[in-house]
GROMACS .gro file of C-alpha atoms in nm:
model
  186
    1UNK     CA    1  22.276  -6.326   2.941
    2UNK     CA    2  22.634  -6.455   2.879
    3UNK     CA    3  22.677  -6.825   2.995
    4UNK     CA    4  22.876  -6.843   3.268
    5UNK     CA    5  23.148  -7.015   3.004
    6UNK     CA    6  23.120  -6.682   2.736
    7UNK     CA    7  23.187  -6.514   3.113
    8UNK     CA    8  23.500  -6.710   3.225
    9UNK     CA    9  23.656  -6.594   2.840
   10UNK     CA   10  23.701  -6.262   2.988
   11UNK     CA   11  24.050  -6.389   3.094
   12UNK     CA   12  24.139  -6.419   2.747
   13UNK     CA   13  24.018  -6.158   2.542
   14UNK     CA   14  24.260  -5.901   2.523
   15UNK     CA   15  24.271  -5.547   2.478
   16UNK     CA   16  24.500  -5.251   2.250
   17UNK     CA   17  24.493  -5.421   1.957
   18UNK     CA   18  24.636  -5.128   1.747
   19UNK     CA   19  24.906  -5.005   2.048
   20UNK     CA   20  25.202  -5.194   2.103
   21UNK     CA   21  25.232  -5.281   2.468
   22UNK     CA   22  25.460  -5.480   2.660
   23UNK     CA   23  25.182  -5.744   2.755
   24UNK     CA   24  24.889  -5.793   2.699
   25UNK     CA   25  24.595  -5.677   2.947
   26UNK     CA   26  24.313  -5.905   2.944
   27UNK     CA   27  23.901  -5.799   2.954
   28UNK     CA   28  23.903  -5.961   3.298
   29UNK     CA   29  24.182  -5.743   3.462
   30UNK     CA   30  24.079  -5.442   3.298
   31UNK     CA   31  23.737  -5.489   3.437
   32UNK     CA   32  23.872  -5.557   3.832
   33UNK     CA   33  24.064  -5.285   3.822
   34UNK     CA   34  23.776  -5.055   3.641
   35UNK     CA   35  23.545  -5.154   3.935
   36UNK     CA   36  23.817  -5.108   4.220
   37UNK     CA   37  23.886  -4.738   4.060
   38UNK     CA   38  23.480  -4.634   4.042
   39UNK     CA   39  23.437  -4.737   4.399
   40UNK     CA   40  23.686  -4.510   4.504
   41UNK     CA   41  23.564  -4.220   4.248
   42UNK     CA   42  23.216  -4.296   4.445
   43UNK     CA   43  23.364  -4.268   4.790
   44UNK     CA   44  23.584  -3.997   4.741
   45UNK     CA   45  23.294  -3.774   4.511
   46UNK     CA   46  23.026  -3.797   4.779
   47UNK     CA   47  22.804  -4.002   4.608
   48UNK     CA   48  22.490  -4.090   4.818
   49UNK     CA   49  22.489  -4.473   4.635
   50UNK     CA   50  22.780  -4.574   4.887
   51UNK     CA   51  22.515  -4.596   5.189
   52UNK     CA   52  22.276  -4.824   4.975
   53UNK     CA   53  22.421  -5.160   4.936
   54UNK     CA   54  22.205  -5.162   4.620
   55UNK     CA   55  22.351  -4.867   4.463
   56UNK     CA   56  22.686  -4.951   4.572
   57UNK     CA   57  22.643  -5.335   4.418
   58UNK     CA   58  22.483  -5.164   4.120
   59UNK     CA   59  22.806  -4.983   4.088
   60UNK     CA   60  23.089  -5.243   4.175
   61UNK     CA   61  22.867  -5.524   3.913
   62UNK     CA   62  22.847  -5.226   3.595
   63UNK     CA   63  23.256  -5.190   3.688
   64UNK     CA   64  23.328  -5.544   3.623
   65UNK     CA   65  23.038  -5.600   3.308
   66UNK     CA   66  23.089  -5.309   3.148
   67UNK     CA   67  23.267  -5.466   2.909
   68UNK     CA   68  23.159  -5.824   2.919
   69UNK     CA   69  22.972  -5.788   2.562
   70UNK     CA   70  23.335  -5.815   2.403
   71UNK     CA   71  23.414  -6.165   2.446
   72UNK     CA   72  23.162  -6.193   2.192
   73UNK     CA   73  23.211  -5.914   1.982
   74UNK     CA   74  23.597  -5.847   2.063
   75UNK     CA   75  23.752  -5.533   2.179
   76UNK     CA   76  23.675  -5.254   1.925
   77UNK     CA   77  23.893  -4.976   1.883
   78UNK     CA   78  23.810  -4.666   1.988
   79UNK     CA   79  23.928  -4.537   1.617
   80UNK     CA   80  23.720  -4.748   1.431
   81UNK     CA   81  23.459  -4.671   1.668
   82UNK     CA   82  23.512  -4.284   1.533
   83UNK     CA   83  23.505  -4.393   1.212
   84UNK     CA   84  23.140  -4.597   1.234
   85UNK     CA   85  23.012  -4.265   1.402
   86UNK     CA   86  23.144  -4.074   1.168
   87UNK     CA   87  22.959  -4.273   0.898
   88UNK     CA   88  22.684  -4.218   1.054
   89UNK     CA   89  22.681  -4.571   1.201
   90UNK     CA   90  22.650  -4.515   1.572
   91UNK     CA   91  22.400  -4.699   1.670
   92UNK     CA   92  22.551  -5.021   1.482
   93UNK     CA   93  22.755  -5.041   1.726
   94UNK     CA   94  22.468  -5.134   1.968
   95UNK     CA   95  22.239  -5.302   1.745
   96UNK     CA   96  22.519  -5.550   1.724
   97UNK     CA   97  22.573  -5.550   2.099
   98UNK     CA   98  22.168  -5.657   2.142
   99UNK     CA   99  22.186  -5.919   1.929
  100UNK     CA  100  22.490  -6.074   2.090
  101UNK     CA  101  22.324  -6.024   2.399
  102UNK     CA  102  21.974  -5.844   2.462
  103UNK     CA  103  21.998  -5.914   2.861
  104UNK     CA  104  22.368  -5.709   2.860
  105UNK     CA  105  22.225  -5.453   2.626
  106UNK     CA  106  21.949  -5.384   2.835
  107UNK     CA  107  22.164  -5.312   3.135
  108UNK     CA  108  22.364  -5.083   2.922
  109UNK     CA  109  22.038  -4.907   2.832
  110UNK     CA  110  21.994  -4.893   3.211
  111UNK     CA  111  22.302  -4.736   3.298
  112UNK     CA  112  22.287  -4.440   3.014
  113UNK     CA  113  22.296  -4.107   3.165
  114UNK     CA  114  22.347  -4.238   3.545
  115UNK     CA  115  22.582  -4.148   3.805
  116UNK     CA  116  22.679  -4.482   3.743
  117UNK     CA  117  22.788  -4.481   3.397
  118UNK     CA  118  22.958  -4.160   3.459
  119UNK     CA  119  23.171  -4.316   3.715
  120UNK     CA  120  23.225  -4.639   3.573
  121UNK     CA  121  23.326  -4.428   3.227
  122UNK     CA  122  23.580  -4.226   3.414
  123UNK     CA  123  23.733  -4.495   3.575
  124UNK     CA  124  23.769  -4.693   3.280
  125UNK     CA  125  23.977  -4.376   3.097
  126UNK     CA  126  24.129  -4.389   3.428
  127UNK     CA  127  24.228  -4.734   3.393
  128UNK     CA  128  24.331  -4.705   3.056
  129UNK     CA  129  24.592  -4.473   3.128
  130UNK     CA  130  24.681  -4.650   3.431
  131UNK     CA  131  24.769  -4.957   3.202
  132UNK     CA  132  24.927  -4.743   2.937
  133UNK     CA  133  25.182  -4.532   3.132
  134UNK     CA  134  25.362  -4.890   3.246
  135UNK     CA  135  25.304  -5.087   2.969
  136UNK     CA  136  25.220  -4.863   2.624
  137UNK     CA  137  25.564  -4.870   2.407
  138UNK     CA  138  25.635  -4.659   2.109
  139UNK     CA  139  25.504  -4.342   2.047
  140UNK     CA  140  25.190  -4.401   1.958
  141UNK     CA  141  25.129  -4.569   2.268
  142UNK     CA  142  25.243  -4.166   2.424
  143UNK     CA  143  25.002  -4.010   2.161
  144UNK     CA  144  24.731  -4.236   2.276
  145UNK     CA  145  24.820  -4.168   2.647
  146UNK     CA  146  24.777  -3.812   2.606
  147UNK     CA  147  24.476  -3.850   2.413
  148UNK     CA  148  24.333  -4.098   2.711
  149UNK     CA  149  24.428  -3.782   2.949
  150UNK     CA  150  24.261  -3.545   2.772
  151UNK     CA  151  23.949  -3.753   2.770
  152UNK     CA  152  23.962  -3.780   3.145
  153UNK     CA  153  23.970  -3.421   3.148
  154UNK     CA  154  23.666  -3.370   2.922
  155UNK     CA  155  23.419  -3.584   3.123
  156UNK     CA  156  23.545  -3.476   3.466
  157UNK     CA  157  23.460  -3.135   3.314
  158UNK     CA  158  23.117  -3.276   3.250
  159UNK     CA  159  23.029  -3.439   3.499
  160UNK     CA  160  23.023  -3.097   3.675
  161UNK     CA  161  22.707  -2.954   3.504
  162UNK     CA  162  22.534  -3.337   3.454
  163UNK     CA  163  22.601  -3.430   3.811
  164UNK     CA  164  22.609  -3.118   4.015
  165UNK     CA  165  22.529  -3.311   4.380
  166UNK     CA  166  22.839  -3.537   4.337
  167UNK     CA  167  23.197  -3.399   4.364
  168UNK     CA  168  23.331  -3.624   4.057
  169UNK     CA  169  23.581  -3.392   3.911
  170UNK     CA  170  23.726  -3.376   4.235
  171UNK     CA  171  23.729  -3.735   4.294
  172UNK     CA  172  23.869  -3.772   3.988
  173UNK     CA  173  24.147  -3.517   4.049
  174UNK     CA  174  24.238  -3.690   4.380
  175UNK     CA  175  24.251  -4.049   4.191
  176UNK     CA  176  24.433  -3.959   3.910
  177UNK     CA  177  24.726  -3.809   4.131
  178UNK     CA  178  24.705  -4.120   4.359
  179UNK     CA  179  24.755  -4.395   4.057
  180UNK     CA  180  24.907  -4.167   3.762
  181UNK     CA  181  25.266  -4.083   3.712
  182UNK     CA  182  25.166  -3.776   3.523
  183UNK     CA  183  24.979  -3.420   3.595
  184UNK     CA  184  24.624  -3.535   3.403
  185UNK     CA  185  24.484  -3.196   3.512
  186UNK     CA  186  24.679  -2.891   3.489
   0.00000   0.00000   0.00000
């Protein structure tokens, strides 16, 4: 695992490289607030993990580590992350991740196709744009805004079939009006 120093760095690795902002956002804060917004997603969905402290810390802890692996490997962009799939490199992307760190891999691993990871990835989209719509400047910043929205509508959407005994879309729906400025579903 990540020494507890490697940990701390999360206050200084930043994020949106490639879009002009008007600060930066570091790992750490994007990581409170992507835990803050998947506890609410849980609550407000339905989900039964909220009345198992277990499930509920299992939640709040992937929120906040989701990320973590990047003050090792930095914060890729989601373009170049396109790109390696598109060369048919996806799963570089993790081999690299399990050799900077085979305990934070394995948690990954542990979180693919949950509940958990669904909320956790909606909130972090959620986030994004959150961050985006006061700080993103220029127009790419907008393009990449809408493109963030449109993302949040695509897994909502998913998470419908996947995860039919939680209400996420909903959840989602309510969050999104509660935090963003802008009509993210139609």
């Amino acid at each position: 695992m990540l020494t507890l120093i490697e940990q701390l760095r999360a206050g200084h690795v930043n994020r949106w490289q490639i879009v002009q902002t008007a600060r930066p956002q570091t790992l750490a804060e994007h990581s409170f607030h992507v835990s803050a917004i998947a506890g609410e997603l849980a609550l407000l969905s339905g989900w039964e993990g909220m009345e198992d402290p277990d499930r509920r810390l299992k939640l709040i802890v992937w929120g906040l580590y989701h990320d973590l692996i990047e003050v090792k490997t930095g914060d890729l962009a989601s373009p170049f992350k396109e790109c390696l799939r598109q060369a048919g490199g996806a799963g570089i992307i993790q081999d690299a991740e399990k050799i900077a760190d085979e305990e934070y891999f394995d948690l990954h691993m542990q979180m693919k196709g949950t509940e958990v990871e669904a909320m956790v990835k909606i909130a972090d989209l959620i986030e994004a744009a959150y961050f985006l719509q006061d700080n993103g400047l220029g127009t790419h910043a907008k393009e990449v805004l809408q493109g963030i929205y449109r993302s949040i509508r695509e897994l909502a959407n998913s998470t419908v079939e996947d995860f039919p005994n939680i209400k996420l879309y909903f959840a989602t729906q309510v969050v999104c009006e509660r935090i963003l400025r802008e009509r993210v579903f139609l």
